[in-house]
mmCIF file of C-alpha atoms in Angstrom:
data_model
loop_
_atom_site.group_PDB
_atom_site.id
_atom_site.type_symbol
_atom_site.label_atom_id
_atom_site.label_comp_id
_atom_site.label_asym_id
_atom_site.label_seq_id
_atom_site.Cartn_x
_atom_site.Cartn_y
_atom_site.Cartn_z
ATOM 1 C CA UNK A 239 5.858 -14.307 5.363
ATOM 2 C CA UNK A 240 6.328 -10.387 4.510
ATOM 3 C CA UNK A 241 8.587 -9.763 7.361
ATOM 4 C CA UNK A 242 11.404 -12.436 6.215
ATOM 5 C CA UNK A 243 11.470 -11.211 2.774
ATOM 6 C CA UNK A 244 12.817 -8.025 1.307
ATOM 7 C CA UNK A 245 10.575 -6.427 -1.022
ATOM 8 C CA UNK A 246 12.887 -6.382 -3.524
ATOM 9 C CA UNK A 247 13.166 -10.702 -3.078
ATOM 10 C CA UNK A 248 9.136 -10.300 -3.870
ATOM 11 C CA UNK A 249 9.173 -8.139 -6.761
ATOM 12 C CA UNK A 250 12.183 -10.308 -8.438
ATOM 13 C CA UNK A 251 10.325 -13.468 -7.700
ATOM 14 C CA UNK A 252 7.331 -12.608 -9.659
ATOM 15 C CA UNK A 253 9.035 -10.257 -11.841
ATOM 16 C CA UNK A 254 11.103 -14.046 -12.911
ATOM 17 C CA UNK A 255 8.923 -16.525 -11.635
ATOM 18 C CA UNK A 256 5.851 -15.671 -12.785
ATOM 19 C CA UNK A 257 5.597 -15.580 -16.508
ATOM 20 C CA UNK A 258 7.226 -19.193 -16.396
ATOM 21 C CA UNK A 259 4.192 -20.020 -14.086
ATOM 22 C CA UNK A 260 1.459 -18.498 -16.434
ATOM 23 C CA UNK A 261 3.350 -19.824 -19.170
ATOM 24 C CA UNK A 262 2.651 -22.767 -18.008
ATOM 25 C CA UNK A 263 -1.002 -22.395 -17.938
ATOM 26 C CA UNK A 264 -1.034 -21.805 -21.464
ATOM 27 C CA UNK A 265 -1.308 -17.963 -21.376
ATOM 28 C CA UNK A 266 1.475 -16.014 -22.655
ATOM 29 C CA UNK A 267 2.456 -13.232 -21.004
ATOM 30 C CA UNK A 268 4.551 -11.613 -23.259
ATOM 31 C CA UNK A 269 4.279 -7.751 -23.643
ATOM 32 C CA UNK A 270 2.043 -7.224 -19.894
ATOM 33 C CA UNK A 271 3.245 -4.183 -18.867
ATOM 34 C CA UNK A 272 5.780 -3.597 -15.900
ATOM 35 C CA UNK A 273 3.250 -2.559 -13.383
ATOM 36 C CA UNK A 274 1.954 -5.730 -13.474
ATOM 37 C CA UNK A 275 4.675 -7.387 -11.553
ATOM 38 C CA UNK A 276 5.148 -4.257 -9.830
ATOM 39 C CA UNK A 277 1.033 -4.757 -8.602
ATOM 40 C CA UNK A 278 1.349 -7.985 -7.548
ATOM 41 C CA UNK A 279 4.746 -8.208 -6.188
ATOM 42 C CA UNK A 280 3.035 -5.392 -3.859
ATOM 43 C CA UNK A 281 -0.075 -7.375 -3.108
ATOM 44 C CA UNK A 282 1.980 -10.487 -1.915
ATOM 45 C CA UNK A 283 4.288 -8.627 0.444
ATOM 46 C CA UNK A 284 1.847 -6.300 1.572
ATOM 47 C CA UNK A 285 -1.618 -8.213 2.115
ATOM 48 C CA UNK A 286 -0.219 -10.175 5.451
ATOM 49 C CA UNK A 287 1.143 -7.063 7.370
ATOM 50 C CA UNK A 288 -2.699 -5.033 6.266
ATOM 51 C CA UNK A 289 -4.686 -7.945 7.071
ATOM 52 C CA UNK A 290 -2.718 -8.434 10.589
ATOM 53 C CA UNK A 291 -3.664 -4.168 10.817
ATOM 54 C CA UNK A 292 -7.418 -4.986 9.535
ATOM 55 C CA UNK A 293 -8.031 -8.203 12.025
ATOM 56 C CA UNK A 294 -7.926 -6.573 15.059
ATOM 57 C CA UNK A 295 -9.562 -3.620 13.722
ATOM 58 C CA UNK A 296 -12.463 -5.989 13.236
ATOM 59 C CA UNK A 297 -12.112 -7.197 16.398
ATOM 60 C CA UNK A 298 -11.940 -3.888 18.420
ATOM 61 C CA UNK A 299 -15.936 -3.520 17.405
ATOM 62 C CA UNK A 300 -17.964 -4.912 19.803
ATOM 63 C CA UNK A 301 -19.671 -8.447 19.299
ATOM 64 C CA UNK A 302 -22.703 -6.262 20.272
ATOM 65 C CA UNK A 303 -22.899 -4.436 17.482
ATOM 66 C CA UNK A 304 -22.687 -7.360 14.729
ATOM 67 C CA UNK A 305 -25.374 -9.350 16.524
ATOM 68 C CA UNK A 306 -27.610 -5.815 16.015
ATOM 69 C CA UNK A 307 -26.930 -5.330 12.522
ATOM 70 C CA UNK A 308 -28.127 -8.786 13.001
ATOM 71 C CA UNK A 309 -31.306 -8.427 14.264
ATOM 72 C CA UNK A 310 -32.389 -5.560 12.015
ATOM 73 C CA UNK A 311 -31.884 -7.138 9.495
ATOM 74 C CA UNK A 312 -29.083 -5.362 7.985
ATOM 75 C CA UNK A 313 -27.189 -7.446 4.855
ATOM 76 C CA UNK A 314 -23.622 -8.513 5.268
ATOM 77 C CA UNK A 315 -22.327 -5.948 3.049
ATOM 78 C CA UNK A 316 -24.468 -3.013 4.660
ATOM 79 C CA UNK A 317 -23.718 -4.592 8.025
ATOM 80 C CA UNK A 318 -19.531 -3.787 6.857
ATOM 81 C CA UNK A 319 -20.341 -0.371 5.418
ATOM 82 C CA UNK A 320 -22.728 0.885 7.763
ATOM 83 C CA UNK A 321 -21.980 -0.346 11.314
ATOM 84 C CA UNK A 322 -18.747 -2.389 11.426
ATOM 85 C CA UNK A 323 -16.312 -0.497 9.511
ATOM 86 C CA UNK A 324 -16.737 3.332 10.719
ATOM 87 C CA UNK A 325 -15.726 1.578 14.157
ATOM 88 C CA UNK A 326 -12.997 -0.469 12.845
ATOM 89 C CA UNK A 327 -11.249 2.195 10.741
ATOM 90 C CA UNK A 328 -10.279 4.658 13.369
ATOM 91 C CA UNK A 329 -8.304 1.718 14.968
ATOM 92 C CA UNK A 330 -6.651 0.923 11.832
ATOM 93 C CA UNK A 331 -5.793 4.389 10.593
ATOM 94 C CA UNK A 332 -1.983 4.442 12.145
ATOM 95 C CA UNK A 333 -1.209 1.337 11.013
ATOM 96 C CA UNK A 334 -2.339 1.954 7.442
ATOM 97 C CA UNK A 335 -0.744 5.173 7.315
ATOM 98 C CA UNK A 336 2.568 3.511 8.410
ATOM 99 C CA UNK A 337 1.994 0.405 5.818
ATOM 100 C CA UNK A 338 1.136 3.732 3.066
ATOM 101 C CA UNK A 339 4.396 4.871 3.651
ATOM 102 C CA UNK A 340 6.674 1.334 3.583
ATOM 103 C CA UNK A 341 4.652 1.073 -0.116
ATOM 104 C CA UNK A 342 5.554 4.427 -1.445
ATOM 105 C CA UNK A 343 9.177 3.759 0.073
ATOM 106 C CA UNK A 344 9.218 0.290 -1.369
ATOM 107 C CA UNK A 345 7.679 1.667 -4.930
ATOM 108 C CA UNK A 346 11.126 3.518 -5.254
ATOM 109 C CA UNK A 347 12.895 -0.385 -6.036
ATOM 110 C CA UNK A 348 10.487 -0.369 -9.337
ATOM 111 C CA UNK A 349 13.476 0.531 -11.432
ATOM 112 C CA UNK A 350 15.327 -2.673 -10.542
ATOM 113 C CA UNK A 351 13.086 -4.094 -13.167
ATOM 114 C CA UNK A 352 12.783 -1.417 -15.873
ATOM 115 C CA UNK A 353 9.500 0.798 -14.191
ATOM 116 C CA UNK A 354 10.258 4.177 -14.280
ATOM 117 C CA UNK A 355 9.606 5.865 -11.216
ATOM 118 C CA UNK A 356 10.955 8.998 -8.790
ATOM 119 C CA UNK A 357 14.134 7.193 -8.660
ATOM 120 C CA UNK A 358 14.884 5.889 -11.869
ATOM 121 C CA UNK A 359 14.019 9.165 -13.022
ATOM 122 C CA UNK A 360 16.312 10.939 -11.098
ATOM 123 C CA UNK A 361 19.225 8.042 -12.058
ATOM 124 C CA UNK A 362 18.029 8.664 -15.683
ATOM 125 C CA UNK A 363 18.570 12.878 -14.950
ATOM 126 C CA UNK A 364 22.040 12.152 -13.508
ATOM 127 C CA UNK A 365 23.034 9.786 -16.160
ATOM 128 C CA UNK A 366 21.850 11.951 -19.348
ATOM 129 C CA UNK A 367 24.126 14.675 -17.090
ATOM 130 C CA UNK A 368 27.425 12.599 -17.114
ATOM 131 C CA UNK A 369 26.937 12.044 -13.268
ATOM 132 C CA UNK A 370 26.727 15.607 -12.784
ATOM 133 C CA UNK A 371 24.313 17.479 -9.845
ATOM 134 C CA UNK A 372 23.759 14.324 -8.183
ATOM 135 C CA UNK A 373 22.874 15.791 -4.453
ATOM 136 C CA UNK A 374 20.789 18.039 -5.860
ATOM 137 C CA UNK A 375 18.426 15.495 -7.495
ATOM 138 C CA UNK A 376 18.848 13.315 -4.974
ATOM 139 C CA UNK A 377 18.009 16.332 -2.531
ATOM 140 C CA UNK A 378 15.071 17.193 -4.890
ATOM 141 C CA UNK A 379 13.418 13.573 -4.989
ATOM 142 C CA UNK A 380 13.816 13.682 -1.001
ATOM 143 C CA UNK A 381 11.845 16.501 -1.014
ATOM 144 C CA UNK A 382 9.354 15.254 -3.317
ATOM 145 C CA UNK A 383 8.876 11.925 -1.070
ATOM 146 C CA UNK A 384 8.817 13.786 2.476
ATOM 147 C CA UNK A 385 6.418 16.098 0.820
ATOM 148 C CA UNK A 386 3.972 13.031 -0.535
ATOM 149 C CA UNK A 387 4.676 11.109 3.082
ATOM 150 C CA UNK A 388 3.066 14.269 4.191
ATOM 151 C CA UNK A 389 0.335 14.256 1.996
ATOM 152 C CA UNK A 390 -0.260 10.388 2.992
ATOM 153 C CA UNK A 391 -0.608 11.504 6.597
ATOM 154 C CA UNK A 392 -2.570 14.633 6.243
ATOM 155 C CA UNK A 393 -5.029 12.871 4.017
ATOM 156 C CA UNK A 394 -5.362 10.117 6.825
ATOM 157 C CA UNK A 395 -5.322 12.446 9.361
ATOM 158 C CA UNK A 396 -8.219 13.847 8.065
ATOM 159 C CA UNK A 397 -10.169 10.534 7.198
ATOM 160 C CA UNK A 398 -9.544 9.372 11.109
ATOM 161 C CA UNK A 399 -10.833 13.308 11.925
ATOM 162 C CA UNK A 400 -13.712 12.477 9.611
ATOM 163 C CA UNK A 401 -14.137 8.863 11.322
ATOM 164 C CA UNK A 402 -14.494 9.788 15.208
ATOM 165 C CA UNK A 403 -17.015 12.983 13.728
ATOM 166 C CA UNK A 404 -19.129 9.774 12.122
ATOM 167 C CA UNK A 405 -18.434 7.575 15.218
ATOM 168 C CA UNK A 406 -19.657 10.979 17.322
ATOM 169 C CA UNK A 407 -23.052 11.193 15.516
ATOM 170 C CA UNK A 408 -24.177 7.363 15.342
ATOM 171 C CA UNK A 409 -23.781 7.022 19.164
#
């Protein structure tokens, strides 16, 4: 599904679509705030592509380990927290830092619909200056996204650092 559809298809779909379908249910809409769409426009294009990172995360663990959980008698819940997903993670970490960064790239189309964001704040600087200085707020919100993709990786960096340490100790 995600990878036939721009995101920008998605977030006009629901952004359009949507309050005619919960319309229809009898709820009015009216007055939910932009993010809204934004949120779920984001959660339909981007659940597929981190489930398809998350499944064979799940199934890197070995079938070993669930059927001990198992036997101790560990809950399904504790048996995610405590055995299956400190295992799973580290496999998942590049592809959830790459699906970060398509989501932070793809948050920069909110202001096709009205959301303020980086971008439409930048258009909105360039506009109030009669068109004036526009590579050097479009340099300076380049910057400010290659400096959050940064932060996005460092921060996972460190959680998959933080991950093998954990995987390390419990073995």
């Amino acid at each position: 599904y995600n990878r036939s559809m721009p995101f920008i298809l998605d977030l006009y779909l629901v952004y359009f679509c949507l309050p005619a379908i919960i319309r229809g249910l009898g709820i009015n809409p009216d007055g939910w705030p932009l993010t809204v769409y934004v949120l779920v426009s984001l959660t339909f294009h981007y659940a597929p592509v981190i489930s398809e990172i998350l499944r064979p995360a799940y199934l890197s663990v070995d079938r070993g380990q669930h059927e001990a959980a198992i036997v101790f008698g560990l809950s399904p819940v504790r048996r995610v927290f405590s055995i299956i997903a400190p295992q799973a993670l580290p496999v998942a970490i590049p592809g959830l830092v790459s699906e970060s960064v398509n989501i932070l790239k793809d948050t920069s189309i909110m202001f096709f619909i009205g959301v303020i964001d980086l971008m439409g704040r930048a258009n909105l600087i360039i506009n109030a200056a009669f068109g004036q200085h526009r590579l050097e707020t479009y340099t300076a919100v380049a910057l400010i996204y290659w400096a959050i993709v940064i932060a996005i990786e460092a921060a996972f960096w460190l959680f998959q650092k933080q991950g093998h340490k954990e995987i390390r100790r419990t073995a």
